C-alpha positions as a printed NumPy array, in Angstrom:
array([[ 35.237,  33.387, -37.896],
       [ 32.038,  34.079, -35.964],
       [ 30.041,  32.774, -38.915],
       [ 32.076,  29.522, -38.959],
       [ 31.599,  28.981, -35.205],
       [ 27.895,  29.778, -35.436],
       [ 27.467,  27.381, -38.371],
       [ 29.349,  24.662, -36.479],
       [ 27.122,  25.077, -33.433],
       [ 24.014,  24.821, -35.616],
       [ 25.419,  21.652, -37.19 ],
       [ 26.165,  20.077, -33.798],
       [ 22.761,  21.044, -32.412],
       [ 21.039,  19.683, -35.524],
       [ 22.871,  16.373, -35.187],
       [ 21.913,  16.083, -31.534],
       [ 18.286,  16.961, -32.272],
       [ 18.218,  14.448, -35.1  ],
       [ 19.569,  11.722, -32.826],
       [ 17.005,  12.549, -30.175],
       [ 14.196,  12.195, -32.7  ],
       [ 15.242,   8.841, -34.179],
       [ 15.293,   5.445, -32.437],
       [ 18.613,   4.037, -31.286],
       [ 19.895,   0.678, -32.454],
       [ 19.993,  -1.847, -29.624],
       [ 22.042,  -4.986, -29.062],
       [ 20.505,  -8.034, -27.403],
       [ 21.832, -11.185, -25.783],
       [ 19.768, -13.219, -28.261],
       [ 19.935, -11.322, -31.576],
       [ 17.752, -12.281, -34.541],
       [ 18.523, -11.758, -38.23 ],
       [ 15.576,  -9.805, -39.618],
       [ 16.909,  -8.998, -43.058],
       [ 14.337,  -9.597, -45.777],
       [ 13.719, -13.158, -46.99 ],
       [ 11.591, -14.345, -49.932],
       [  7.995, -15.425, -49.398],
       [  5.608, -17.643, -51.348],
       [  2.419, -15.846, -52.272],
       [ -0.759, -17.861, -52.703],
       [ -2.491, -17.905, -56.081],
       [ -5.756, -15.977, -55.897],
       [ -8.302, -18.294, -57.434],
       [-11.866, -19.612, -57.344],
       [-12.223, -23.406, -57.562],
       [-15.422, -25.145, -58.712],
       [-16.265, -28.86 , -58.596],
       [-19.744, -30.195, -59.433],
       [-21.487, -27.   , -58.372],
       [-19.419, -26.386, -55.21 ],
       [-17.14 , -23.345, -55.269],
       [-14.369, -22.17 , -52.97 ],
       [-12.365, -18.957, -53.162],
       [ -9.55 , -17.049, -51.516],
       [-10.305, -13.871, -53.432],
       [-10.677, -11.472, -50.507],
       [ -8.373,  -9.766, -47.969],
       [ -7.037, -12.033, -45.19 ],
       [ -7.89 , -15.225, -47.112],
       [ -5.648, -18.301, -46.932],
       [ -6.328, -21.258, -49.204],
       [ -3.38 , -22.558, -51.205],
       [ -5.276, -25.252, -53.112],
       [ -8.703, -26.882, -53.172],
       [ -8.986, -30.498, -54.326],
       [-12.015, -32.797, -54.658],
       [-11.567, -36.211, -53.026],
       [-15.055, -37.624, -53.702],
       [-18.64 , -36.394, -54.118],
       [-18.793, -34.846, -50.657],
       [-15.176, -34.503, -49.465],
       [-12.665, -31.799, -50.4  ],
       [ -9.169, -30.951, -49.213],
       [ -7.957, -27.426, -48.502],
       [ -4.176, -27.156, -48.403],
       [ -2.789, -24.486, -46.096],
       [  0.871, -23.526, -46.492],
       [  2.87 , -20.76 , -44.778],
       [  4.411, -17.727, -46.453],
       [  7.95 , -19.089, -45.852],
       [ 10.133, -21.15 , -43.505],
       [ 11.224, -21.315, -40.739],
       [  8.057, -20.05 , -39.107],
       [  5.984, -20.358, -35.963],
       [  3.537, -23.197, -36.788],
       [  0.299, -21.218, -36.5  ],
       [ -1.606, -22.161, -39.661],
       [ -4.132, -19.469, -40.527],
       [ -6.936, -20.32 , -42.935],
       [ -9.812, -18.311, -44.381],
       [-11.968, -19.032, -47.428],
       [-15.523, -18.779, -48.775],
       [-17.767, -21.625, -49.938],
       [-21.056, -21.769, -51.843],
       [-23.009, -24.379, -53.787],
       [-25.621, -24.418, -56.539],
       [-27.636, -26.839, -54.413],
       [-27.741, -27.122, -50.637],
       [-25.649, -30.033, -49.439],
       [-23.44 , -31.265, -46.644],
       [-19.726, -31.386, -47.378],
       [-16.569, -32.437, -45.551],
       [-13.593, -30.105, -45.772],
       [-10.152, -31.444, -44.868],
       [ -7.754, -28.78 , -43.616],
       [ -4.34 , -30.15 , -44.496],
       [ -1.238, -28.417, -43.113],
       [  2.359, -28.914, -44.173],
       [  5.702, -29.493, -42.46 ],
       [  4.185, -30.917, -39.293],
       [  2.162, -27.826, -38.348],
       [ -0.756, -28.653, -36.091],
       [ -4.35 , -27.497, -36.191],
       [ -4.369, -24.495, -33.841],
       [ -7.454, -22.37 , -34.443],
       [-11.017, -23.55 , -33.791],
       [-13.039, -22.832, -36.972],
       [-15.361, -19.829, -37.095],
       [-18.175, -19.44 , -39.634],
       [-20.099, -16.431, -40.905],
       [-22.768, -15.616, -43.471],
       [-21.58 , -12.059, -44.087],
       [-17.952, -11.818, -42.942],
       [-18.968,  -9.579, -40.05 ],
       [-20.887, -11.692, -37.542],
       [-19.05 , -14.87 , -36.583],
       [-19.849, -17.969, -34.569],
       [-17.792, -20.915, -33.429],
       [-18.381, -24.043, -35.511],
       [-19.961, -26.738, -33.332],
       [-17.141, -28.918, -31.998],
       [-19.067, -32.039, -33.055],
       [-18.541, -30.845, -36.647],
       [-14.743, -30.793, -36.241],
       [-12.58 , -33.923, -36.242],
       [ -8.846, -33.607, -35.686],
       [ -6.412, -36.217, -36.941],
       [ -4.563, -38.263, -34.331],
       [ -1.362, -36.266, -34.823],
       [ -3.397, -33.012, -35.161],
       [ -1.673, -32.098, -38.43 ],
       [ -5.069, -31.923, -40.125],
       [ -8.733, -31.463, -39.29 ],
       [-12.008, -32.252, -41.024],
       [-14.938, -29.812, -40.955],
       [-18.54 , -30.871, -41.587],
       [-20.381, -27.961, -43.226],
       [-23.781, -27.277, -44.724],
       [-23.372, -25.137, -47.852],
       [-25.925, -23.467, -50.123],
       [-26.17 , -20.623, -52.649],
       [-25.546, -18.201, -49.801],
       [-21.842, -17.636, -49.199],
       [-20.382, -19.345, -46.15 ],
       [-17.222, -17.803, -44.694],
       [-14.845, -20.16 , -42.872],
       [-11.851, -18.796, -40.965],
       [ -9.444, -19.522, -38.15 ],
       [-10.562, -16.369, -36.339],
       [-12.846, -13.434, -37.035],
       [-11.547, -11.434, -39.985],
       [-10.17 ,  -8.029, -39.021],
       [ -8.42 ,  -6.927, -42.199],
       [ -6.857,  -3.567, -43.036],
       [-10.11 ,  -2.049, -44.273],
       [-12.099,  -3.175, -41.22 ],
       [ -9.464,  -1.865, -38.832],
       [ -9.463,   1.402, -40.779],
       [-13.21 ,   1.727, -40.275],
       [-12.733,   1.25 , -36.523],
       [ -9.951,   3.864, -36.505],
       [-12.199,   6.307, -38.354],
       [-15.026,   5.672, -35.882],
       [-12.721,   6.262, -32.879],
       [-11.688,   9.593, -34.4  ],
       [-15.251,  10.878, -34.197],
       [-14.457,  11.5  , -30.511],
       [-13.17 ,  15.035, -29.919],
       [-10.238,  13.714, -27.878],
       [ -8.978,  11.39 , -30.627],
       [ -6.991,  12.219, -33.756],
       [ -6.439,   9.645, -36.489],
       [ -3.516,   9.754, -38.901],
       [ -0.801,   7.502, -40.313],
       [  2.637,   6.607, -38.977],
       [  3.757,   5.638, -42.478],
       [  3.092,   2.879, -44.975],
       [  3.782,  -0.834, -45.226],
       [  5.977,  -2.366, -47.904],
       [  2.874,  -2.726, -50.108],
       [  1.594,   0.777, -49.407],
       [ -1.014,   0.133, -46.722],
       [ -1.404,   2.797, -44.059],
       [  0.102,   2.14 , -40.625],
       [ -2.815,   3.569, -38.667],
       [ -2.192,   5.862, -35.712],
       [ -4.605,   7.102, -33.045],
       [ -3.618,   9.942, -30.719],
       [ -5.673,  10.069, -27.512],
       [ -5.361,  13.341, -25.648],
       [ -7.389,  16.108, -24.055],
       [ -5.901,  19.591, -24.007],
       [ -2.185,  20.268, -24.478],
       [  0.019,  17.384, -25.616],
       [  3.37 ,  18.825, -24.608],
       [  5.182,  17.334, -21.612],
       [  2.452,  14.827, -20.843],
       [  3.486,  11.374, -19.584],
       [  2.611,   8.876, -22.305],
       [  1.381,   5.323, -22.84 ],
       [  2.054,   3.576, -26.174],
       [ -0.132,   0.705, -27.42 ],
       [  0.493,  -1.578, -30.417],
       [ -1.228,  -4.648, -31.863],
       [ -1.214,  -7.217, -34.697],
       [  2.481,  -7.696, -35.322],
       [  1.406, -11.28 , -36.079],
       [ -1.522, -11.457, -38.53 ],
       [ -3.669, -14.275, -37.024],
       [ -3.593, -12.881, -33.491],
       [ -7.101, -11.482, -33.572],
       [ -8.028, -12.11 , -29.925],
       [ -5.274,  -9.753, -28.782],
       [ -6.593,  -7.147, -31.202],
       [-10.142,  -7.545, -29.838],
       [ -8.851,  -6.984, -26.304],
       [ -6.894,  -3.934, -27.478],
       [-10.056,  -2.495, -29.031],
       [-11.986,  -2.812, -25.762],
       [ -9.014,  -1.342, -23.886],
       [ -8.679,   1.687, -26.166],
       [-12.423,   2.333, -26.338],
       [-12.545,   2.381, -22.527],
       [ -9.645,   4.834, -22.315],
       [-11.387,   7.105, -24.82 ],
       [-14.788,   6.974, -23.136],
       [-13.867,   6.924, -19.461],
       [-10.516,   8.701, -19.762],
       [-12.317,  11.748, -21.1  ],
       [-14.392,  11.895, -17.913],
       [-12.033,  10.806, -15.121],
       [ -9.207,  13.208, -15.91 ],
       [ -6.864,  10.615, -17.406],
       [ -6.674,  12.158, -20.877],
       [ -6.225,  15.593, -19.313],
       [ -2.992,  14.365, -17.736],
       [ -1.772,  11.613, -20.086],
       [ -1.233,  11.061, -23.78 ],
       [ -2.002,   7.64 , -25.303],
       [ -0.525,   6.676, -28.686],
       [ -2.085,   3.685, -30.475],
       [ -0.8  ,   1.696, -33.476],
       [ -3.556,  -0.922, -33.928],
       [ -2.28 ,  -2.754, -37.024],
       [  1.486,  -3.169, -37.241],
       [  1.498,  -5.747, -40.037],
       [ -1.252,  -4.806, -42.515],
       [  0.334,  -6.612, -45.475],
       [  0.642,  -9.86 , -43.543],
       [ -2.965,  -9.563, -42.411],
       [ -4.422,  -8.911, -45.855],
       [ -2.259, -11.605, -47.471],
       [ -3.395, -14.229, -44.963],
       [  0.043, -14.877, -43.5  ],
       [  0.767, -17.166, -40.565],
       [  3.142, -14.724, -38.864],
       [  5.426, -12.663, -41.104],
       [  5.27 ,  -9.5  , -43.154],
       [  6.032,  -9.379, -46.896],
       [  9.721,  -9.302, -45.985],
       [  9.3  , -12.825, -44.623],
       [ 10.155, -11.653, -41.108],
       [  8.591, -11.853, -37.657],
       [  8.16 ,  -8.142, -36.884],
       [  8.385,  -8.783, -33.164],
       [ 12.056,  -9.69 , -33.612],
       [ 12.973,  -6.542, -35.564],
       [ 13.142,  -4.074, -32.652],
       [ 16.911,  -3.797, -32.872],
       [ 18.22 ,  -2.792, -36.313],
       [ 14.823,  -1.95 , -37.917],
       [ 15.321,  -3.82 , -41.193],
       [ 11.585,  -4.007, -41.93 ],
       [  9.727,  -0.856, -43.053],
       [  6.78 ,  -1.321, -40.705],
       [  8.844,  -1.429, -37.51 ],
       [ 11.246,   1.227, -38.789],
       [  8.49 ,   3.71 , -39.582],
       [  6.458,   3.103, -36.421],
       [  9.479,   3.382, -34.111],
       [ 10.569,   6.547, -35.92 ],
       [  7.075,   7.927, -35.452],
       [  7.022,   7.043, -31.739],
       [ 10.416,   8.609, -31.032],
       [  9.797,  11.696, -33.16 ],
       [  6.346,  12.388, -31.707],
       [  7.37 ,  11.923, -28.079],
       [ 10.606,  13.842, -28.631],
       [  8.962,  16.844, -30.296],
       [  6.336,  17.066, -27.557],
       [  8.722,  16.229, -24.708],
       [  6.559,  13.301, -23.615],
       [  7.867,  10.97 , -20.93 ],
       [  6.954,   7.435, -22.101],
       [  6.046,   5.416, -19.003],
       [  4.404,   2.315, -20.429],
       [  4.372,   0.281, -23.651],
       [  1.688,  -2.382, -24.197],
       [  1.832,  -4.872, -27.069],
       [ -1.333,  -6.963, -27.587],
       [ -0.882, -10.513, -28.933],
       [ -2.57 , -13.931, -28.958],
       [ -1.316, -17.35 , -27.963],
       [ -2.692, -20.637, -26.631],
       [ -3.688, -19.141, -23.272],
       [ -3.971, -15.787, -21.513],
       [ -0.543, -14.678, -20.263],
       [  1.393, -11.474, -19.554],
       [  5.049, -11.388, -20.604],
       [  6.856,  -8.869, -18.416],
       [ 10.37 ,  -7.802, -17.441],
       [ 11.732,  -9.382, -14.284],
       [ 12.888,  -7.404, -11.269],
       [ 16.455,  -7.122, -12.57 ],
       [ 15.323,  -4.705, -15.313],
       [ 15.45 ,  -1.06 , -14.264],
       [ 12.455,   0.894, -15.512],
       [ 10.115,   3.761, -14.796],
       [  7.121,   3.016, -12.542],
       [  8.726,  -0.279, -11.36 ],
       [  5.815,  -1.103,  -9.046],
       [  3.191,  -0.7  , -11.768],
       [  3.222,  -4.208, -13.268],
       [  2.475,  -6.173, -10.09 ],
       [ -0.162,  -3.695,  -8.942],
       [ -1.84 ,  -3.617, -12.371],
       [ -1.993,  -7.377, -12.762],
       [ -3.444,  -7.745,  -9.278],
       [ -6.154,  -5.192, -10.017],
       [ -7.023,  -7.038, -13.232],
       [ -7.123, -10.372, -11.405],
       [ -9.603,  -9.06 ,  -8.847],
       [-11.73 ,  -7.172, -11.372],
       [-12.259, -10.153, -13.708],
       [-12.57 , -12.732, -10.918],
       [ -9.46 , -14.876, -11.45 ],
       [ -7.879, -17.037,  -8.753],
       [ -4.433, -16.139, -10.053],
       [ -2.812, -14.221, -12.881],
       [ -0.559, -15.834, -15.48 ],
       [  2.606, -13.728, -15.554],
       [  5.839, -14.793, -17.253],
       [  8.771, -12.476, -16.363],
       [ 11.874, -12.399, -18.547],
       [ 15.258, -10.707, -18.945],
       [ 14.545,  -8.701, -22.138],
       [ 17.159, -10.71 , -24.042],
       [ 15.452, -10.757, -27.465],
       [ 14.702,  -7.826, -29.827],
       [ 10.974,  -7.616, -29.081],
       [  8.775,  -4.592, -28.49 ],
       [  8.643,  -5.449, -24.78 ],
       [ 12.411,  -5.054, -24.474],
       [ 12.527,  -2.083, -26.855],
       [ 10.144,   0.067, -24.811],
       [ 12.559,  -0.337, -21.933],
       [ 15.75 ,   0.099, -23.972],
       [ 14.501,   3.139, -25.902],
       [ 12.487,   4.981, -23.269],
       [ 13.324,   3.321, -19.943],
       [  9.615,   2.486, -19.868],
       [  7.761,  -0.525, -18.511],
       [  7.065,  -2.895, -21.416],
       [  4.383,  -5.599, -21.262],
       [  3.277,  -8.118, -23.883],
       [ -0.434,  -8.72 , -23.295],
       [ -1.394, -12.152, -24.674],
       [ -4.972, -13.391, -25.061],
       [ -5.776, -17.066, -25.616],
       [ -6.958, -18.216, -29.043],
       [-10.142, -19.672, -27.572],
       [-10.745, -17.178, -24.771],
       [-14.493, -16.391, -24.773],
       [-15.173, -13.134, -26.593],
       [-17.266, -11.642, -23.783],
       [-14.415, -12.304, -21.351],
       [-11.923, -10.71 , -23.766],
       [-14.09 ,  -7.596, -23.802],
       [-14.387,  -7.56 , -20.016],
       [-10.654,  -8.041, -19.614],
       [ -9.899,  -5.181, -21.986],
       [-12.265,  -2.847, -20.161],
       [-11.052,  -3.708, -16.67 ],
       [ -7.397,  -3.578, -17.719],
       [ -7.88 ,  -0.045, -19.019],
       [ -9.657,   1.037, -15.849],
       [ -6.926,  -0.432, -13.654],
       [ -4.187,   1.255, -15.706],
       [ -5.852,   4.658, -15.547],
       [ -6.434,   4.426, -11.816],
       [ -2.83 ,   3.43 , -11.065],
       [ -1.25 ,   6.027, -13.326],
       [ -3.487,   8.781, -11.972],
       [ -2.435,   7.807,  -8.465],
       [  1.215,   7.725,  -9.542]])
């Protein structure tokens, strides 16, 4: 009889522990169906016409077809992975020519999508510059754009934004882990087997430390948000090691939530044809399921109190999506104070905040639902100057550390 009671108690305790270490399912006022849908994969191919070649044979490329119109004009068709989808047409391809010549490249989008991203060019895929605006002509309805380019035997990279593919992000993760207060590992693997990178920032004992969680790149083209996140994290590592922040706080970083979508050149979705930032409810997609499991398990095992969740994105302008005052959360005064510190530090007249009611299954709402934490979606504009992005990332990290240390 004692053995039966003892076994029952172990079973009950195990169930409770298991529940504590797995994310809860959450219901939202505006639910979204995130079950897997089919996608259209682009054909990987190199096209050649009269000595001019174009290819999409590299990670993060997007070029669905390449057609010659006349001796100097060519059309690049850009189509999304599936529909319906946010109309954010990503493009990336390489060009080269047997003889140096000037060419005109038409970027042609489908289903009414408009030209969103100002073209960037590179000679090596690492150092990028903005294509002179006089070399870019948008159609009247903005559903296409024509680029004037000088091509030669040397490869010319053309892309919507700087390319930060899975391999490049992995190299950054590895470099961050050379710091003694940073550990790099994996939170799991994408549907196609790519690592879901994880950085653990901490100095000393992890247990019972209040914790900040940072994620990025749920949407593949949103590179400016990723660049800001990099500056933010690097500042926390460098200055947080000196100012006592990492002695008192743990920071968990998931820098590339959608590695398959990034490497496949998707507009927005993963290989399940789903917007990952609508899957924070039932966890149908493997990337969100594994990362949320990792977050809950790690913080549960180490008894970490999650105070803050930051999700870095990109959109047409800089904006912070926050929870309005009706949402109960830990550190309720943090958001206003943090945004004001950022505003002053970067010299803005005002800060662009957009409060909401956490009605959709996004990471912002999930951080609050799962942990009672303050969730913030940190959006950087597509065309925000890169030096300002860096400054904003640095000053945002400094302001966060100062406020949380005071708290």
